[in-house]
CSV table of C-alpha atoms and ligand atoms in Angstrom, one decimal:
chain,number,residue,atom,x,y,z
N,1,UNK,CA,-6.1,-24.1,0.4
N,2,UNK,CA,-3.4,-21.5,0.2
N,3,UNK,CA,-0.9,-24.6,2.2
N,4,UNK,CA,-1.2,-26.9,-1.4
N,5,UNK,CA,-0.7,-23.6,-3.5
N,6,UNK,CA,2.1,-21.9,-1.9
N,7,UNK,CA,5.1,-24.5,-2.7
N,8,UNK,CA,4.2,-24.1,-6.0
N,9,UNK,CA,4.1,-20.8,-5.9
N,10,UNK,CA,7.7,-20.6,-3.9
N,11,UNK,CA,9.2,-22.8,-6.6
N,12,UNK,CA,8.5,-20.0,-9.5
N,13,UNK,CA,10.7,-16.7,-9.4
N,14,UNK,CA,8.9,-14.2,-6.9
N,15,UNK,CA,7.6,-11.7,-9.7
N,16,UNK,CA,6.4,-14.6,-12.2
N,17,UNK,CA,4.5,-15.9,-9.1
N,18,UNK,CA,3.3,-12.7,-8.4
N,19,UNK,CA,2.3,-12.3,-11.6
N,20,UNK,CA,0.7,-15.4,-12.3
N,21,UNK,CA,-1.8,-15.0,-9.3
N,22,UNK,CA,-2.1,-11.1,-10.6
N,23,UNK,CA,-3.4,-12.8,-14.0
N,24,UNK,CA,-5.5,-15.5,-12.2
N,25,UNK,CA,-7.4,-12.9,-9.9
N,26,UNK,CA,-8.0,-10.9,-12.9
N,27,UNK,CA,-9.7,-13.6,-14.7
N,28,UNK,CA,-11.5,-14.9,-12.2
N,29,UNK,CA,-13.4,-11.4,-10.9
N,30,UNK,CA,-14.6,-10.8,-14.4
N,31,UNK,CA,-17.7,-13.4,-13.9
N,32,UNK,CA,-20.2,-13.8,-11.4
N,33,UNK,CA,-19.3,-17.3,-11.2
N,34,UNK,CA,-15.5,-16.4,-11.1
N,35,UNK,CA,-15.5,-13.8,-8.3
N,36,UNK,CA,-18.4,-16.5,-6.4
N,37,UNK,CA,-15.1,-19.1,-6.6
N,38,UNK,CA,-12.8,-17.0,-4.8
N,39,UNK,CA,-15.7,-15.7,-2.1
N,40,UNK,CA,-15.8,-19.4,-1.3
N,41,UNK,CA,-12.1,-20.9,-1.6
N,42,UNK,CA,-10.6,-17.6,-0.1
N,43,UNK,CA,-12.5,-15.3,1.0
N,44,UNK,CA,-13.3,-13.9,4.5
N,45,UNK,CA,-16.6,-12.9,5.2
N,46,UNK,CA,-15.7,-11.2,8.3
N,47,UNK,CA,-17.2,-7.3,8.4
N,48,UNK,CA,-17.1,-4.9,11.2
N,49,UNK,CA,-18.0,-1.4,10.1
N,50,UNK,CA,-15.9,2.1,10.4
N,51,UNK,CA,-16.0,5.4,9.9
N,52,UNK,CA,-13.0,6.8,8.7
N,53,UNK,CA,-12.3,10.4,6.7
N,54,UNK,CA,-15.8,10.3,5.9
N,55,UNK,CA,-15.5,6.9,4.1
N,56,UNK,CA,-16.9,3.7,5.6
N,57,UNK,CA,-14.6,0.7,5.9
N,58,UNK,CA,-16.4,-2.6,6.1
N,59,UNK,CA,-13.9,-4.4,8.5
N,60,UNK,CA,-10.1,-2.5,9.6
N,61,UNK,CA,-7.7,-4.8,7.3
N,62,UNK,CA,-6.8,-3.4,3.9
N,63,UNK,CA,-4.3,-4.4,0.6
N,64,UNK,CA,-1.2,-2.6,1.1
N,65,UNK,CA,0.3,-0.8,-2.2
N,66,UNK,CA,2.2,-2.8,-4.6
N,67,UNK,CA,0.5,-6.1,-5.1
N,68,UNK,CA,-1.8,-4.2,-7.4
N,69,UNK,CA,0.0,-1.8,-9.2
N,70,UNK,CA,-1.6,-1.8,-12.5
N,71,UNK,CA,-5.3,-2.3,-11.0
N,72,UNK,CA,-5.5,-5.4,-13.1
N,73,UNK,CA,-7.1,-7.4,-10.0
N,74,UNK,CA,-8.7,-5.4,-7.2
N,75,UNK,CA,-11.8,-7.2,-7.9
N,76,UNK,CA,-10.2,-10.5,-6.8
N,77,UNK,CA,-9.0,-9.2,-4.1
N,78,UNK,CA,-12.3,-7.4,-3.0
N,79,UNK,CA,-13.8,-10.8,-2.7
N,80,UNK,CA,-11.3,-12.1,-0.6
N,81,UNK,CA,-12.7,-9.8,2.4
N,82,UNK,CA,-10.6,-6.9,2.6
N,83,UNK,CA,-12.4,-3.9,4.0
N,84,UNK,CA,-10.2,-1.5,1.4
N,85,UNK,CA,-8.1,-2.2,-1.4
N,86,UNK,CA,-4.8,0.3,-2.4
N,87,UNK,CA,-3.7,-0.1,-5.9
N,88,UNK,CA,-1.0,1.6,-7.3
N,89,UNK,CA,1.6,3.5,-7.1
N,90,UNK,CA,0.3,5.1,-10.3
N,91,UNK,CA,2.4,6.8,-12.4
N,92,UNK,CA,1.5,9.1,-15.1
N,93,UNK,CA,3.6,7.6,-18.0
N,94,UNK,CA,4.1,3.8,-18.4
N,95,UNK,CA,7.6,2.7,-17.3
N,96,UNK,CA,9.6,-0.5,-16.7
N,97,UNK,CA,10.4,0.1,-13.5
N,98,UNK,CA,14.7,-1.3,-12.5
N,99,UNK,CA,16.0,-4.6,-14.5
N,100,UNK,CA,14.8,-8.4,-13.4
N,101,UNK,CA,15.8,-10.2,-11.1
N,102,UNK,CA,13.9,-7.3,-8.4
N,103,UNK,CA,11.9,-9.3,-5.7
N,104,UNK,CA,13.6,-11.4,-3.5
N,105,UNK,CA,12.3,-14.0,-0.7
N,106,UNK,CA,14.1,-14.2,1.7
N,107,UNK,CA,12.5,-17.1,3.4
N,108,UNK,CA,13.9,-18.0,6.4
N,109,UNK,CA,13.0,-14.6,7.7
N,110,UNK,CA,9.2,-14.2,5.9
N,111,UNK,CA,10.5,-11.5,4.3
N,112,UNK,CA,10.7,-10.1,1.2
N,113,UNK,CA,13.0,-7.1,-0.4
N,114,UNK,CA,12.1,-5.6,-3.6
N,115,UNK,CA,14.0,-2.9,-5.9
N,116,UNK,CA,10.8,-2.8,-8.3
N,117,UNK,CA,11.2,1.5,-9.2
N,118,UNK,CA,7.4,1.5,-10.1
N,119,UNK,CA,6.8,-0.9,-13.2
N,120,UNK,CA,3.6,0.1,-14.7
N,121,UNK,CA,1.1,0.6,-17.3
N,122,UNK,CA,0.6,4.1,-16.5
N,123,UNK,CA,-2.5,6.2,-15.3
N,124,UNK,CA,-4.4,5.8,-18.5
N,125,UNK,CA,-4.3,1.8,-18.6
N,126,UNK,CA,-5.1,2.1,-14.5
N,127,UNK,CA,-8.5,3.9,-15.6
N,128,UNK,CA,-9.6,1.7,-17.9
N,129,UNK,CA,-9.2,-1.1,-15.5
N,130,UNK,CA,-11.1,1.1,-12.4
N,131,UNK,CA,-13.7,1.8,-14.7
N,132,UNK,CA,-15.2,-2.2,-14.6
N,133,UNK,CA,-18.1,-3.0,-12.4
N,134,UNK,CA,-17.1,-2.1,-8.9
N,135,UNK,CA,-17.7,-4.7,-5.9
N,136,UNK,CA,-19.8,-3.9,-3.4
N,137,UNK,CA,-18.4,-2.1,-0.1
N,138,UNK,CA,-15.0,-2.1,-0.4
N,139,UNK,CA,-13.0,1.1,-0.5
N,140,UNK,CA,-10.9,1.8,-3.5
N,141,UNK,CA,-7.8,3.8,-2.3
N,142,UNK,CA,-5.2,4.8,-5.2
N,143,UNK,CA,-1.4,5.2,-4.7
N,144,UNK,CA,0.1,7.5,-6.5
N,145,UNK,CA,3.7,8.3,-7.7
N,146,UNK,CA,6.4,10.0,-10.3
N,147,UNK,CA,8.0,9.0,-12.8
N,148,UNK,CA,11.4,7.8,-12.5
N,149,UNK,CA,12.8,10.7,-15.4
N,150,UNK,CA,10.8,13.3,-13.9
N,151,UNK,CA,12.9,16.0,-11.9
N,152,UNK,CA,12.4,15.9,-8.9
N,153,UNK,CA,11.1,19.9,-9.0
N,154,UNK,CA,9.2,18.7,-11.2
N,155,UNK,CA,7.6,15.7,-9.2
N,156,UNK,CA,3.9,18.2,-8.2
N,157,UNK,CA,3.2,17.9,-12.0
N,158,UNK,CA,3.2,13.7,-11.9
N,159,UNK,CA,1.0,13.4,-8.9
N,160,UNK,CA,-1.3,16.5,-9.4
N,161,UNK,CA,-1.7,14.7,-12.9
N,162,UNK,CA,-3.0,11.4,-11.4
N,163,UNK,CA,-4.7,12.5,-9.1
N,164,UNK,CA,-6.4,14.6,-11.5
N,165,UNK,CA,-7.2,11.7,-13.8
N,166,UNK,CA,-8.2,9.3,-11.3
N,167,UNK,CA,-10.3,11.8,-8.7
N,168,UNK,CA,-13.9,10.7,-10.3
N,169,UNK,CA,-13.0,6.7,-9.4
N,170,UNK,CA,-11.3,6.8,-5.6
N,171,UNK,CA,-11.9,7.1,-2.7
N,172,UNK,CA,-8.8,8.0,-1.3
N,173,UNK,CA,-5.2,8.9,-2.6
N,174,UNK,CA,-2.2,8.1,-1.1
N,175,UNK,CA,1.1,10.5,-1.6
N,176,UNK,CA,3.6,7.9,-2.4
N,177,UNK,CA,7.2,10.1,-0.9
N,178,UNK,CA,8.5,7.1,0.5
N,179,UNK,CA,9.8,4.1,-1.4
N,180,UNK,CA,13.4,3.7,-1.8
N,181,UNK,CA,13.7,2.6,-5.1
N,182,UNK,CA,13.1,5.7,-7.0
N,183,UNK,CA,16.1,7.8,-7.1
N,184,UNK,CA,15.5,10.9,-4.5
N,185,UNK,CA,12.2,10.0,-3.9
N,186,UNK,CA,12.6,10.1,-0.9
N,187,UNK,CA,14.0,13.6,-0.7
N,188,UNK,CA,10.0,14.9,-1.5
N,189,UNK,CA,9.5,13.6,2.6
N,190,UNK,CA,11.7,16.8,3.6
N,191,UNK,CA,9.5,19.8,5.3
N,192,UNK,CA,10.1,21.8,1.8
N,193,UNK,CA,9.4,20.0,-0.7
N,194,UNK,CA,6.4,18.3,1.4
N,195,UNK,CA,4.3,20.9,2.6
N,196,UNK,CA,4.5,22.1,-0.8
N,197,UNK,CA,3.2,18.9,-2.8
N,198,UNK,CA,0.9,17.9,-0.2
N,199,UNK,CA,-0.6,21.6,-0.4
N,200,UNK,CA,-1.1,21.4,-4.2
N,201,UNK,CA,-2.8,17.7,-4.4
N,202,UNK,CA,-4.8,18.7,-2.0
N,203,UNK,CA,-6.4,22.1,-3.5
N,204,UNK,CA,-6.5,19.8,-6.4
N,205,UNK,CA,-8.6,17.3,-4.5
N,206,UNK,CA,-10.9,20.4,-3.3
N,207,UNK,CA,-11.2,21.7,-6.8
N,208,UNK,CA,-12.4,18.3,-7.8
N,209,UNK,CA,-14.3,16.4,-5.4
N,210,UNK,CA,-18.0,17.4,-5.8
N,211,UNK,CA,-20.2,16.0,-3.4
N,212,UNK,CA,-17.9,12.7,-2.2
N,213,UNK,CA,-15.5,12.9,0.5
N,214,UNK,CA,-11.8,11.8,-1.4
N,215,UNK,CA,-9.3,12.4,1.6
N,216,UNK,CA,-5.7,12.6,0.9
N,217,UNK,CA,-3.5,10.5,2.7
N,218,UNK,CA,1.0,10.5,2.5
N,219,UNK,CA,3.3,7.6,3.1
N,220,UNK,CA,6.0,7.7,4.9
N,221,UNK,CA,9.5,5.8,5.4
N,222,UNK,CA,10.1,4.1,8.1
N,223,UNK,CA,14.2,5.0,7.9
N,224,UNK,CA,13.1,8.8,9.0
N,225,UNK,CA,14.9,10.0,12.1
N,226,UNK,CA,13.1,11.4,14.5
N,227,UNK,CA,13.6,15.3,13.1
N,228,UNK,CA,12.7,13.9,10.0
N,229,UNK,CA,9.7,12.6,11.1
N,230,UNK,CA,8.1,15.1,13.1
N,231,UNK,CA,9.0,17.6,10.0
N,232,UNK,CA,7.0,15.6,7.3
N,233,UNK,CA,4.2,14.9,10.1
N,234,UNK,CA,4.0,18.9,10.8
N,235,UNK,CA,4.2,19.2,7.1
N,236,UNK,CA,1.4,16.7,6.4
N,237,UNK,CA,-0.5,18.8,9.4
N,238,UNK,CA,0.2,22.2,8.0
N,239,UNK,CA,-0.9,20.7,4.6
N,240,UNK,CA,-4.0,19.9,5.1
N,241,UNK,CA,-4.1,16.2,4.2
N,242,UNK,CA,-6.4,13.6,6.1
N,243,UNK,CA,-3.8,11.3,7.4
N,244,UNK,CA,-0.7,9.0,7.7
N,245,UNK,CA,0.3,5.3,6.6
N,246,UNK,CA,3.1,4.2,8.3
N,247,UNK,CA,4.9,2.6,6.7
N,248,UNK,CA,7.1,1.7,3.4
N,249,UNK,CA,9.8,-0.9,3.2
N,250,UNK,CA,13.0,-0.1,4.6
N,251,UNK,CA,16.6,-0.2,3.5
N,252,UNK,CA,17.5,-1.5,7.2
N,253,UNK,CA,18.9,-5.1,7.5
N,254,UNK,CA,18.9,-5.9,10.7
N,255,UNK,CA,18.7,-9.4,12.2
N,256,UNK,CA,18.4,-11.0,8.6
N,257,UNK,CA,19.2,-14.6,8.0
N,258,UNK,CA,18.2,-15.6,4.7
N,259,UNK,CA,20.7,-15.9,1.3
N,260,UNK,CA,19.4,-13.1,-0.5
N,261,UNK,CA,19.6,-10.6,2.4
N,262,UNK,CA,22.4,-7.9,0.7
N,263,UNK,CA,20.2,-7.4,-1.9
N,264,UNK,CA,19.5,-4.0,-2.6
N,265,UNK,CA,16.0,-2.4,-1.9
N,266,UNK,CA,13.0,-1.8,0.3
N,267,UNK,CA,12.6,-4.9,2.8
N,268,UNK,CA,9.7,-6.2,3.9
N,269,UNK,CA,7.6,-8.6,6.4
N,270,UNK,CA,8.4,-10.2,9.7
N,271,UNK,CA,11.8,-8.1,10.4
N,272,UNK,CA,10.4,-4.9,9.6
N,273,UNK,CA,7.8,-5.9,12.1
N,274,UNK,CA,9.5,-4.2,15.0
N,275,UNK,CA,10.7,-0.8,13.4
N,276,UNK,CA,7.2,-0.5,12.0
N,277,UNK,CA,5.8,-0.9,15.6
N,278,UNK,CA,7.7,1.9,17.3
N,279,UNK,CA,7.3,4.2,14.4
N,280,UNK,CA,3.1,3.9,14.5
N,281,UNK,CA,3.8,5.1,17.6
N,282,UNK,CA,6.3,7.9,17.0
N,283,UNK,CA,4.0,8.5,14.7
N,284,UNK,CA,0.5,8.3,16.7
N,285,UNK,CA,2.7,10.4,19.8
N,286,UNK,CA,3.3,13.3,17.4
N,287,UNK,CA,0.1,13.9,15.7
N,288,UNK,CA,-1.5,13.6,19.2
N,289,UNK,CA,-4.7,12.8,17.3
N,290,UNK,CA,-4.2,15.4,14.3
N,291,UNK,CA,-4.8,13.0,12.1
N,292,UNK,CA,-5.6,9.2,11.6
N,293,UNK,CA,-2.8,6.7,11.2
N,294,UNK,CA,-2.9,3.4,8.6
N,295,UNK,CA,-0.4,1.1,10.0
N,296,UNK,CA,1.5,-1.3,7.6
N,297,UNK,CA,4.6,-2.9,7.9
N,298,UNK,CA,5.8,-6.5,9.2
N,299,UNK,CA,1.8,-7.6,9.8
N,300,UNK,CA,1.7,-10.9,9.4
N,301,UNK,CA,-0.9,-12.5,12.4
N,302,UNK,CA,-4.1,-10.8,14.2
N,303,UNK,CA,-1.7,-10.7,17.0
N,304,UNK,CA,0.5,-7.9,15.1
N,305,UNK,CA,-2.6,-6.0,14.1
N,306,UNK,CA,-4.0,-6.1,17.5
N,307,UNK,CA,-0.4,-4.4,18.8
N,308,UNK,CA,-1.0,-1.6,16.2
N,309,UNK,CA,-4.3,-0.6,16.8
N,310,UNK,CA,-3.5,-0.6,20.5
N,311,UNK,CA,-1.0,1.6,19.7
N,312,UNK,CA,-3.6,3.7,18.2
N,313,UNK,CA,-4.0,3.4,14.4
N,314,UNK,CA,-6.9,3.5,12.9
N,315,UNK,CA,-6.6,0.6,10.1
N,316,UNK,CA,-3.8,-1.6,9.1
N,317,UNK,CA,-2.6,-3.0,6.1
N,318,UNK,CA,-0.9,-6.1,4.3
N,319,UNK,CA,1.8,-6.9,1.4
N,320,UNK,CA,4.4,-9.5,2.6
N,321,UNK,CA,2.3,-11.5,5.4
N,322,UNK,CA,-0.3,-12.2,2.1
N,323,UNK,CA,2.7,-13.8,0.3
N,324,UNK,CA,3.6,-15.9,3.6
N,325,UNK,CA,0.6,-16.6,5.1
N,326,UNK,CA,-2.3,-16.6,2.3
N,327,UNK,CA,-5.7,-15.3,2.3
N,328,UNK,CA,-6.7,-16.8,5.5
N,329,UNK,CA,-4.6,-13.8,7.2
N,330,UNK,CA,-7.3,-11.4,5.7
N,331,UNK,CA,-10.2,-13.1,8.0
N,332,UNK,CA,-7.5,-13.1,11.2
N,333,UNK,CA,-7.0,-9.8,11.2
N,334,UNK,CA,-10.1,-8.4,10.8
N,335,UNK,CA,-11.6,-10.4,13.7
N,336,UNK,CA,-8.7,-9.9,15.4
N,337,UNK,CA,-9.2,-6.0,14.7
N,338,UNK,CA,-12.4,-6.0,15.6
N,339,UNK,CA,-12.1,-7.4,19.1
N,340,UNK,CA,-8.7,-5.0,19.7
N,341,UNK,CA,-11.1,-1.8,18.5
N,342,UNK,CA,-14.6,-3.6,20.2
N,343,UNK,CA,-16.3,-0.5,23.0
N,344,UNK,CA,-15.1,-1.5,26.5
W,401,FMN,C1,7.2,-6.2,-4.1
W,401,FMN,C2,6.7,-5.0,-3.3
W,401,FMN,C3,6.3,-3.9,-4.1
W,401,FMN,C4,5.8,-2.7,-3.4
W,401,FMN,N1,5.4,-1.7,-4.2
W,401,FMN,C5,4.9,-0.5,-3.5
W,401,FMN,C6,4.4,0.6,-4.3
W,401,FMN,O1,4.4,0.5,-5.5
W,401,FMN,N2,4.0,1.6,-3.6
W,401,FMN,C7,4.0,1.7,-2.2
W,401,FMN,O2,3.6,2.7,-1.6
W,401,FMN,N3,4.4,0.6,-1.5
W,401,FMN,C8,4.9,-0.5,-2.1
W,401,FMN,N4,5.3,-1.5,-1.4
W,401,FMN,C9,5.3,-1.4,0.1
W,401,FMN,C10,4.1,-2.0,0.8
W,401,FMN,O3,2.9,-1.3,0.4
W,401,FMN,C11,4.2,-2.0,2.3
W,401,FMN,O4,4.3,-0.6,2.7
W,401,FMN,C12,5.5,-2.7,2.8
W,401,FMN,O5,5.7,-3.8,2.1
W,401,FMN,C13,5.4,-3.0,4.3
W,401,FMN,O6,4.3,-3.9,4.6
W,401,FMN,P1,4.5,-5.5,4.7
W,401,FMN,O7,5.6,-5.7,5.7
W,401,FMN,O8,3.1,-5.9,5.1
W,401,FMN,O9,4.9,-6.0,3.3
W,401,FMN,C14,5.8,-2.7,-2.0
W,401,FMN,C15,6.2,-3.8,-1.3
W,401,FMN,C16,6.6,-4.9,-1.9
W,401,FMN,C17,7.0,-6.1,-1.1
């Protein structure tokens, strides 16, 4: 199915496509009927149960942040089997996010690069699309971020404010410290500034949980050296939180052959495959089983999902290898997943 929609797809600008499947989704998971269509064109039924941070995962492959910023079509993509779905990053205010043209295809190399800066409705407009009916068994995990003008000593404020609006609908938050396309972003992964936030969303979290488990998990960059990475992991540690996704895009450009590859932004897909790979497990070595890992990055067959949960992670998710690949990747990596993970 997805082999007659994609060259249509590839022949509109990457954000208008994007956008156009966005709306499409969105339509389609408001009827019975609608979400029934995408069940049976797309979707995988493929479960295998898990336990993770309390919450229960129906199979180990999950929507990475990003596609869903706004919320606008979670539903949709519920139905197409994925055991958790990661909307955001959420930002308190609405914003535009950096001038068009900012995703790139770069398609010799199933990659993509983006310099997006966090378009979005806002955290009120992301409520009142979490508040529809909620499909059955998938987690709900919301990413959550600052606004571009907000200093960033002032960056606590933004995320203790979503994750204060937001705490009664997920199930998880994610501590979005690690795209590049938010001026000093980045900066909040440093040992100072991260113990620091991480320590106030979660006593935030605590103060507002009630009775459901709503673990607290950060994002980092895979462009970290390796000081930089154990600091933000001890940091994470110290902190409190529940665990780890590695990782974001990267502002590496290694091995690229496509036109658009000087672009400026995060990159994405097949080439950050590799990097992604050794930094699950830098990351796994460190925490030493601390805390749970969520691997994304360059995912794009069962085969790559398989390497990561070897290397220990706990779940995995995926962005670029939907674009590429299609829906059909969902259903391949959870069986794939599930075979890796399955009690000797
Ligand atoms: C167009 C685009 C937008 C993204 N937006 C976000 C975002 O808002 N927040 C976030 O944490 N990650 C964002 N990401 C990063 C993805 O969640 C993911 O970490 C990264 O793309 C690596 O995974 P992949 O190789 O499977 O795409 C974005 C990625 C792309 C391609």
């Amino acid at each position: 199915m997805y082999g007659l929609i994609k060259p249509i797809l590839f022949r509109q600008d990457p954000e208008l496509a994007h956008h156009l499947v966005l709306r499409n989704l969105s339509l389609l998971s408001r009827s019975g009927a609608g979400r029934a269509l995408i069940r049976a064109l797309c979707g995988s039924p493929y479960k295998d149960p898990v336990k993770l941070c309390g919450l229960t995962f129906s199979n180990r492959v999950g929507l990475a942040a990003g596609m869903d910023k706004d919320a606008t079509a979670w539903r949709g993509f519920a139905e197409m089997g994925f055991g958790h779905v990661e909307v955001g990053t959420i930002t308190p205010l609405p914003q535009q996010g950096n001038p068009k043209p900012r995703v790139f295809r770069l398609l010799q190399d199933d990659a993509l690069i983006n310099r997006m800066g966090f378009p979005g409705a806002g955290m009120e407009a992301a409520r009142r699309h979490l508040s529809q009916d909620r499909p059955h068994g998938v987690v709900l995990g919301v990413n959550v971020g600052k606004n571009k003008q907000t200093p960033l000593q002032e960056a606590v404020d933004d995320y203790v404010a979503v994750v204060d609006y937001l705490s009664d609908i997920a199930d998880y938050f994610t501590v979005n410290v690690s795209s590049p396309n938010t001026p000093n972003l980045r900066q909040l992964q440093t040992r100072g500034y991260l113990e620091d936030l991480l320590i106030q969303v979660r006593t935030r979290r605590d103060a507002n949980r009630g009775s459901k488990p709503l673990p607290v998990f950060v994002k980092l960059s895979p462009d970290l050296d390796v000081q930089g990475l154990h600091d933000a992991l001890d940091a994470a540690v110290g902190a409190g939180v529940d665990g780890v996704i590695a990782t974001n895009t990267t502002l590496d450009r290694q091995g690229l052959q496509s036109a658009h590859r000087s672009e400026a932004g995060g990159m994405s897909g097949r080439p950050l495959g590799m990097k992604a790979a050794g930094f699950v497990r830098s990351v796994v070595d460190h925490l030493d089983g601390k805390l749970p890992v969520i691997a994304v990055g360059g995912i794009i067959s069962g085969a790559d999902a398989t390497e990561r949960l070897n290397s220990g992670a706990a779940l995995v998710q995926i962005y670029t290898g939907l674009v590429f690949r299609g829906p059909a990747l969902v259903g391949e990596i959870a069986r794939a997943a599930a075979i890796a993970r399955a009690p000797l």
